[in-house]
JSON list of C-alpha atoms in Angstrom, two decimals:
[
{"chain": "A", "resi": 916, "resn": "THR", "atom": "CA", "xyz": [-20.74, -25.79, 9.24]},
{"chain": "A", "resi": 917, "resn": "LYS", "atom": "CA", "xyz": [-20.89, -25.14, 5.51]},
{"chain": "A", "resi": 918, "resn": "THR", "atom": "CA", "xyz": [-23.35, -22.28, 6.04]},
{"chain": "A", "resi": 919, "resn": "LYS", "atom": "CA", "xyz": [-21.12, -20.80, 8.75]},
{"chain": "A", "resi": 920, "resn": "LEU", "atom": "CA", "xyz": [-18.11, -20.92, 6.43]},
{"chain": "A", "resi": 921, "resn": "ILE", "atom": "CA", "xyz": [-20.05, -19.15, 3.68]},
{"chain": "A", "resi": 922, "resn": "MET", "atom": "CA", "xyz": [-21.21, -16.52, 6.19]},
{"chain": "A", "resi": 923, "resn": "ALA", "atom": "CA", "xyz": [-17.66, -16.07, 7.51]},
{"chain": "A", "resi": 924, "resn": "LYS", "atom": "CA", "xyz": [-16.33, -15.69, 3.98]},
{"chain": "A", "resi": 925, "resn": "THR", "atom": "CA", "xyz": [-18.99, -13.09, 3.13]},
{"chain": "A", "resi": 926, "resn": "ALA", "atom": "CA", "xyz": [-18.49, -11.20, 6.39]},
{"chain": "A", "resi": 927, "resn": "SER", "atom": "CA", "xyz": [-14.71, -11.15, 6.08]},
{"chain": "A", "resi": 928, "resn": "LYS", "atom": "CA", "xyz": [-14.88, -9.86, 2.50]},
{"chain": "A", "resi": 929, "resn": "SER", "atom": "CA", "xyz": [-17.31, -7.13, 3.56]},
{"chain": "A", "resi": 930, "resn": "ALA", "atom": "CA", "xyz": [-15.05, -6.16, 6.44]},
{"chain": "A", "resi": 931, "resn": "LEU", "atom": "CA", "xyz": [-12.07, -6.01, 4.06]},
{"chain": "A", "resi": 932, "resn": "ILE", "atom": "CA", "xyz": [-13.96, -3.71, 1.69]},
{"chain": "A", "resi": 933, "resn": "PHE", "atom": "CA", "xyz": [-14.95, -1.48, 4.63]},
{"chain": "A", "resi": 934, "resn": "THR", "atom": "CA", "xyz": [-11.36, -1.39, 5.92]},
{"chain": "A", "resi": 935, "resn": "ARG", "atom": "CA", "xyz": [-9.97, -0.54, 2.47]},
{"chain": "A", "resi": 936, "resn": "GLN", "atom": "CA", "xyz": [-12.46, 2.32, 2.14]},
{"chain": "A", "resi": 937, "resn": "ARG", "atom": "CA", "xyz": [-11.39, 3.72, 5.53]},
{"chain": "A", "resi": 938, "resn": "VAL", "atom": "CA", "xyz": [-7.72, 3.43, 4.57]},
{"chain": "A", "resi": 939, "resn": "ALA", "atom": "CA", "xyz": [-8.37, 5.17, 1.24]},
{"chain": "A", "resi": 940, "resn": "ALA", "atom": "CA", "xyz": [-10.11, 8.04, 3.05]},
{"chain": "A", "resi": 941, "resn": "ILE", "atom": "CA", "xyz": [-7.25, 8.38, 5.52]},
{"chain": "A", "resi": 942, "resn": "VAL", "atom": "CA", "xyz": [-4.67, 8.33, 2.73]},
{"chain": "A", "resi": 943, "resn": "GLU", "atom": "CA", "xyz": [-6.59, 11.12, 0.98]},
{"chain": "A", "resi": 944, "resn": "VAL", "atom": "CA", "xyz": [-6.59, 13.21, 4.17]},
{"chain": "A", "resi": 945, "resn": "SER", "atom": "CA", "xyz": [-2.88, 12.41, 4.56]},
{"chain": "A", "resi": 946, "resn": "ARG", "atom": "CA", "xyz": [-2.25, 13.74, 1.05]},
{"chain": "A", "resi": 947, "resn": "MET", "atom": "CA", "xyz": [-3.95, 17.01, 1.95]},
{"chain": "A", "resi": 948, "resn": "VAL", "atom": "CA", "xyz": [-1.89, 17.27, 5.15]},
{"chain": "A", "resi": 949, "resn": "ALA", "atom": "CA", "xyz": [1.24, 16.38, 3.15]},
{"chain": "A", "resi": 950, "resn": "SER", "atom": "CA", "xyz": [0.51, 19.16, 0.68]},
{"chain": "A", "resi": 951, "resn": "ALA", "atom": "CA", "xyz": [0.17, 21.66, 3.52]},
{"chain": "A", "resi": 952, "resn": "VAL", "atom": "CA", "xyz": [3.41, 20.39, 5.08]},
{"chain": "A", "resi": 953, "resn": "ALA", "atom": "CA", "xyz": [5.17, 20.65, 1.72]},
{"chain": "A", "resi": 954, "resn": "ASP", "atom": "CA", "xyz": [3.94, 24.25, 1.34]},
{"chain": "A", "resi": 955, "resn": "SER", "atom": "CA", "xyz": [5.27, 25.13, 4.80]},
{"chain": "A", "resi": 956, "resn": "VAL", "atom": "CA", "xyz": [8.63, 23.48, 4.18]},
{"chain": "A", "resi": 957, "resn": "GLU", "atom": "CA", "xyz": [8.99, 25.11, 0.78]},
{"chain": "A", "resi": 958, "resn": "LYS", "atom": "CA", "xyz": [8.33, 28.58, 2.21]},
{"chain": "A", "resi": 959, "resn": "SER", "atom": "CA", "xyz": [10.57, 28.18, 5.26]},
{"chain": "A", "resi": 960, "resn": "GLN", "atom": "CA", "xyz": [14.16, 29.47, 5.44]},
{"chain": "A", "resi": 961, "resn": "THR", "atom": "CA", "xyz": [15.47, 25.91, 5.51]},
{"chain": "A", "resi": 962, "resn": "GLY", "atom": "CA", "xyz": [13.37, 25.06, 2.46]},
{"chain": "A", "resi": 963, "resn": "GLN", "atom": "CA", "xyz": [14.82, 28.02, 0.58]},
{"chain": "A", "resi": 964, "resn": "LYS", "atom": "CA", "xyz": [18.38, 26.95, 1.47]},
{"chain": "A", "resi": 965, "resn": "TYR", "atom": "CA", "xyz": [17.74, 23.44, 0.18]},
{"chain": "A", "resi": 966, "resn": "LYS", "atom": "CA", "xyz": [16.12, 24.79, -2.95]},
{"chain": "A", "resi": 967, "resn": "ASP", "atom": "CA", "xyz": [19.36, 26.57, -3.89]},
{"chain": "A", "resi": 968, "resn": "ASN", "atom": "CA", "xyz": [21.59, 23.57, -3.09]},
{"chain": "A", "resi": 969, "resn": "LYS", "atom": "CA", "xyz": [22.82, 21.78, -6.24]},
{"chain": "A", "resi": 970, "resn": "ASN", "atom": "CA", "xyz": [23.80, 18.62, -4.36]},
{"chain": "A", "resi": 971, "resn": "LEU", "atom": "CA", "xyz": [20.23, 18.23, -3.18]},
{"chain": "A", "resi": 972, "resn": "SER", "atom": "CA", "xyz": [19.05, 17.66, -6.74]},
{"chain": "A", "resi": 973, "resn": "ALA", "atom": "CA", "xyz": [21.45, 14.74, -7.16]},
{"chain": "A", "resi": 974, "resn": "ALA", "atom": "CA", "xyz": [20.51, 13.35, -3.75]},
{"chain": "A", "resi": 975, "resn": "LYS", "atom": "CA", "xyz": [16.81, 13.52, -4.67]},
{"chain": "A", "resi": 976, "resn": "GLU", "atom": "CA", "xyz": [17.45, 11.56, -7.87]},
{"chain": "A", "resi": 977, "resn": "VAL", "atom": "CA", "xyz": [19.28, 8.87, -5.91]},
{"chain": "A", "resi": 978, "resn": "GLY", "atom": "CA", "xyz": [16.48, 8.85, -3.32]},
{"chain": "A", "resi": 979, "resn": "LYS", "atom": "CA", "xyz": [13.77, 8.55, -5.95]},
{"chain": "A", "resi": 980, "resn": "ALA", "atom": "CA", "xyz": [15.59, 5.69, -7.67]},
{"chain": "A", "resi": 981, "resn": "SER", "atom": "CA", "xyz": [16.14, 3.93, -4.33]},
{"chain": "A", "resi": 982, "resn": "ILE", "atom": "CA", "xyz": [12.50, 4.29, -3.32]},
{"chain": "A", "resi": 983, "resn": "GLY", "atom": "CA", "xyz": [11.40, 3.07, -6.75]},
{"chain": "A", "resi": 984, "resn": "ALA", "atom": "CA", "xyz": [13.63, 0.02, -6.48]},
{"chain": "A", "resi": 985, "resn": "PHE", "atom": "CA", "xyz": [12.45, -0.75, -2.95]},
{"chain": "A", "resi": 986, "resn": "VAL", "atom": "CA", "xyz": [8.78, -0.47, -3.97]},
{"chain": "A", "resi": 987, "resn": "THR", "atom": "CA", "xyz": [9.36, -2.74, -6.97]},
{"chain": "A", "resi": 988, "resn": "VAL", "atom": "CA", "xyz": [11.05, -5.40, -4.82]},
{"chain": "A", "resi": 989, "resn": "TRP", "atom": "CA", "xyz": [8.38, -5.10, -2.09]},
{"chain": "A", "resi": 990, "resn": "GLU", "atom": "CA", "xyz": [5.56, -5.46, -4.62]},
{"chain": "A", "resi": 991, "resn": "GLY", "atom": "CA", "xyz": [7.35, -8.48, -6.06]},
{"chain": "A", "resi": 992, "resn": "PHE", "atom": "CA", "xyz": [7.45, -10.07, -2.59]},
{"chain": "A", "resi": 993, "resn": "GLU", "atom": "CA", "xyz": [3.76, -9.39, -2.08]},
{"chain": "A", "resi": 994, "resn": "GLU", "atom": "CA", "xyz": [2.89, -10.84, -5.48]},
{"chain": "A", "resi": 995, "resn": "ALA", "atom": "CA", "xyz": [5.02, -13.92, -4.79]},
{"chain": "A", "resi": 996, "resn": "LEU", "atom": "CA", "xyz": [3.30, -14.39, -1.43]},
{"chain": "A", "resi": 997, "resn": "VAL", "atom": "CA", "xyz": [-0.14, -14.26, -3.08]},
{"chain": "A", "resi": 998, "resn": "ILE", "atom": "CA", "xyz": [0.94, -16.79, -5.72]},
{"chain": "A", "resi": 999, "resn": "MET", "atom": "CA", "xyz": [2.37, -19.11, -3.05]},
{"chain": "A", "resi": 1000, "resn": "ALA", "atom": "CA", "xyz": [-0.78, -18.82, -0.91]},
{"chain": "A", "resi": 1001, "resn": "LYS", "atom": "CA", "xyz": [-2.99, -19.69, -3.88]},
{"chain": "A", "resi": 1002, "resn": "GLY", "atom": "CA", "xyz": [-0.76, -22.67, -4.67]},
{"chain": "A", "resi": 1003, "resn": "VAL", "atom": "CA", "xyz": [-0.91, -23.89, -1.07]},
{"chain": "A", "resi": 1004, "resn": "LYS", "atom": "CA", "xyz": [-4.69, -23.48, -1.03]},
{"chain": "A", "resi": 1005, "resn": "HIS", "atom": "CA", "xyz": [-5.09, -25.37, -4.32]},
{"chain": "A", "resi": 1006, "resn": "THR", "atom": "CA", "xyz": [-2.78, -28.18, -3.22]},
{"chain": "A", "resi": 1007, "resn": "THR", "atom": "CA", "xyz": [-4.42, -28.48, 0.19]},
{"chain": "A", "resi": 1008, "resn": "CYS", "atom": "CA", "xyz": [-7.88, -28.63, -1.38]},
{"chain": "A", "resi": 1009, "resn": "ASP", "atom": "CA", "xyz": [-6.69, -31.31, -3.82]},
{"chain": "A", "resi": 1010, "resn": "VAL", "atom": "CA", "xyz": [-5.30, -33.46, -0.99]},
{"chain": "A", "resi": 1011, "resn": "VAL", "atom": "CA", "xyz": [-8.46, -33.02, 1.11]},
{"chain": "A", "resi": 1012, "resn": "GLU", "atom": "CA", "xyz": [-10.66, -33.81, -1.89]},
{"chain": "A", "resi": 1013, "resn": "HIS", "atom": "CA", "xyz": [-8.67, -36.98, -2.62]},
{"chain": "A", "resi": 1014, "resn": "LYS", "atom": "CA", "xyz": [-8.84, -38.15, 0.98]},
{"chain": "A", "resi": 1015, "resn": "TYR", "atom": "CA", "xyz": [-12.22, -36.84, 2.21]},
{"chain": "A", "resi": 1016, "resn": "GLY", "atom": "CA", "xyz": [-14.26, -35.82, -0.86]},
{"chain": "A", "resi": 1017, "resn": "GLY", "atom": "CA", "xyz": [-15.42, -32.73, -2.66]},
{"chain": "A", "resi": 1018, "resn": "GLU", "atom": "CA", "xyz": [-17.58, -31.30, 0.12]},
{"chain": "A", "resi": 1019, "resn": "ALA", "atom": "CA", "xyz": [-14.68, -31.35, 2.58]},
{"chain": "A", "resi": 1020, "resn": "SER", "atom": "CA", "xyz": [-12.44, -29.79, -0.06]},
{"chain": "A", "resi": 1021, "resn": "ASP", "atom": "CA", "xyz": [-14.95, -26.96, -0.61]},
{"chain": "A", "resi": 1022, "resn": "ALA", "atom": "CA", "xyz": [-15.11, -26.36, 3.15]},
{"chain": "A", "resi": 1023, "resn": "VAL", "atom": "CA", "xyz": [-11.31, -26.18, 3.41]},
{"chain": "A", "resi": 1024, "resn": "GLY", "atom": "CA", "xyz": [-11.15, -23.85, 0.42]},
{"chain": "A", "resi": 1025, "resn": "GLN", "atom": "CA", "xyz": [-13.71, -21.48, 1.94]},
{"chain": "A", "resi": 1026, "resn": "GLY", "atom": "CA", "xyz": [-11.93, -21.61, 5.29]},
{"chain": "A", "resi": 1027, "resn": "LEU", "atom": "CA", "xyz": [-8.62, -20.73, 3.66]},
{"chain": "A", "resi": 1028, "resn": "ASP", "atom": "CA", "xyz": [-10.32, -17.88, 1.77]},
{"chain": "A", "resi": 1029, "resn": "VAL", "atom": "CA", "xyz": [-11.50, -16.48, 5.12]},
{"chain": "A", "resi": 1030, "resn": "VAL", "atom": "CA", "xyz": [-7.97, -16.76, 6.55]},
{"chain": "A", "resi": 1031, "resn": "GLY", "atom": "CA", "xyz": [-6.54, -14.96, 3.51]},
{"chain": "A", "resi": 1032, "resn": "THR", "atom": "CA", "xyz": [-9.11, -12.19, 3.71]},
{"chain": "A", "resi": 1033, "resn": "VAL", "atom": "CA", "xyz": [-8.48, -11.70, 7.43]},
{"chain": "A", "resi": 1034, "resn": "GLY", "atom": "CA", "xyz": [-4.75, -11.46, 6.66]},
{"chain": "A", "resi": 1035, "resn": "GLN", "atom": "CA", "xyz": [-5.42, -8.77, 4.05]},
{"chain": "A", "resi": 1036, "resn": "MET", "atom": "CA", "xyz": [-7.60, -6.95, 6.55]},
{"chain": "A", "resi": 1037, "resn": "GLY", "atom": "CA", "xyz": [-4.77, -7.02, 9.07]},
{"chain": "A", "resi": 1038, "resn": "ARG", "atom": "CA", "xyz": [-2.42, -5.46, 6.52]},
{"chain": "A", "resi": 1039, "resn": "GLU", "atom": "CA", "xyz": [-4.92, -2.74, 5.72]},
{"chain": "A", "resi": 1040, "resn": "ALA", "atom": "CA", "xyz": [-5.74, -2.12, 9.39]},
{"chain": "A", "resi": 1041, "resn": "SER", "atom": "CA", "xyz": [-2.06, -1.62, 10.22]},
{"chain": "A", "resi": 1042, "resn": "LYS", "atom": "CA", "xyz": [-2.26, 1.52, 8.08]},
{"chain": "A", "resi": 1043, "resn": "LEU", "atom": "CA", "xyz": [-4.90, 2.90, 10.46]},
{"chain": "A", "resi": 1044, "resn": "THR", "atom": "CA", "xyz": [-2.60, 3.08, 13.50]},
{"chain": "A", "resi": 1045, "resn": "VAL", "atom": "CA", "xyz": [-1.00, 6.36, 14.59]},
{"chain": "A", "resi": 1046, "resn": "LYS", "atom": "CA", "xyz": [2.36, 5.07, 13.40]},
{"chain": "A", "resi": 1047, "resn": "GLY", "atom": "CA", "xyz": [0.87, 3.95, 10.08]},
{"chain": "A", "resi": 1048, "resn": "MET", "atom": "CA", "xyz": [-0.77, 7.33, 9.52]},
{"chain": "A", "resi": 1049, "resn": "ALA", "atom": "CA", "xyz": [2.43, 9.19, 10.45]},
{"chain": "A", "resi": 1050, "resn": "LYS", "atom": "CA", "xyz": [4.34, 7.08, 7.92]},
{"chain": "A", "resi": 1051, "resn": "THR", "atom": "CA", "xyz": [1.76, 7.88, 5.27]},
{"chain": "A", "resi": 1052, "resn": "VAL", "atom": "CA", "xyz": [1.92, 11.63, 5.95]},
{"chain": "A", "resi": 1053, "resn": "ALA", "atom": "CA", "xyz": [5.74, 11.57, 5.90]},
{"chain": "A", "resi": 1054, "resn": "LYS", "atom": "CA", "xyz": [5.84, 9.54, 2.70]},
{"chain": "A", "resi": 1055, "resn": "GLU", "atom": "CA", "xyz": [3.25, 11.72, 0.97]},
{"chain": "A", "resi": 1056, "resn": "SER", "atom": "CA", "xyz": [5.03, 14.92, 2.09]},
{"chain": "A", "resi": 1057, "resn": "GLY", "atom": "CA", "xyz": [8.29, 13.70, 0.60]},
{"chain": "A", "resi": 1058, "resn": "LYS", "atom": "CA", "xyz": [6.58, 12.72, -2.64]},
{"chain": "A", "resi": 1059, "resn": "GLU", "atom": "CA", "xyz": [4.84, 16.10, -2.82]},
{"chain": "A", "resi": 1060, "resn": "LEU", "atom": "CA", "xyz": [8.11, 18.01, -2.37]},
{"chain": "A", "resi": 1061, "resn": "ILE", "atom": "CA", "xyz": [9.93, 15.89, -4.97]},
{"chain": "A", "resi": 1062, "resn": "ASN", "atom": "CA", "xyz": [7.07, 16.11, -7.48]},
{"chain": "A", "resi": 1063, "resn": "ARG", "atom": "CA", "xyz": [6.82, 19.87, -7.10]},
{"chain": "A", "resi": 1064, "resn": "ASP", "atom": "CA", "xyz": [10.51, 20.29, -7.85]},
{"chain": "A", "resi": 1065, "resn": "ASP", "atom": "CA", "xyz": [10.23, 17.96, -10.85]},
{"chain": "A", "resi": 1066, "resn": "LYS", "atom": "CA", "xyz": [7.26, 19.90, -12.22]},
{"chain": "A", "resi": 1067, "resn": "LYS", "atom": "CA", "xyz": [9.10, 23.20, -11.78]},
{"chain": "A", "resi": 1068, "resn": "ALA", "atom": "CA", "xyz": [12.21, 21.85, -13.52]},
{"chain": "A", "resi": 1069, "resn": "LEU", "atom": "CA", "xyz": [10.11, 20.55, -16.41]},
{"chain": "A", "resi": 1070, "resn": "LYS", "atom": "CA", "xyz": [8.34, 23.90, -16.73]},
{"chain": "A", "resi": 1071, "resn": "ASP", "atom": "CA", "xyz": [11.70, 25.74, -16.72]},
{"chain": "A", "resi": 1072, "resn": "LYS", "atom": "CA", "xyz": [13.00, 23.47, -19.52]},
{"chain": "A", "resi": 1073, "resn": "GLU", "atom": "CA", "xyz": [9.91, 24.14, -21.64]},
{"chain": "A", "resi": 1074, "resn": "GLU", "atom": "CA", "xyz": [10.38, 27.89, -21.35]}
]
């Protein structure tokens, strides 16, 4: 059983690394697609109309601030979840060690590590769905358009 837990832990960590690499590759492709979409939008008649709209600049600032706030809160939730999970793991291992001994505690700890890794893999894998990829392309396209306008505004101020 101990050997199987060690093997499961190793296999799940390897699978997580593989999944993260696939997600990173897809995000990179999404960025390239987003750049092409941003180019098309920028050159379109609608893009030109929005470019000249003064209210759009203010709306973009509000949007950027809102997205920044949301991301900060979301990352805080994720960090809190990780801290709580580590605390639960530590406490559970302590209780098992007290009642059943160190070997049982180690087994529980490794089992909980596997569960945590599988959970992380699930989060990463959700980015590989069609919906997840569409969200990534949309998000990256928006970022690209906003960043381009910011860079142009900065360049205009310098001149």
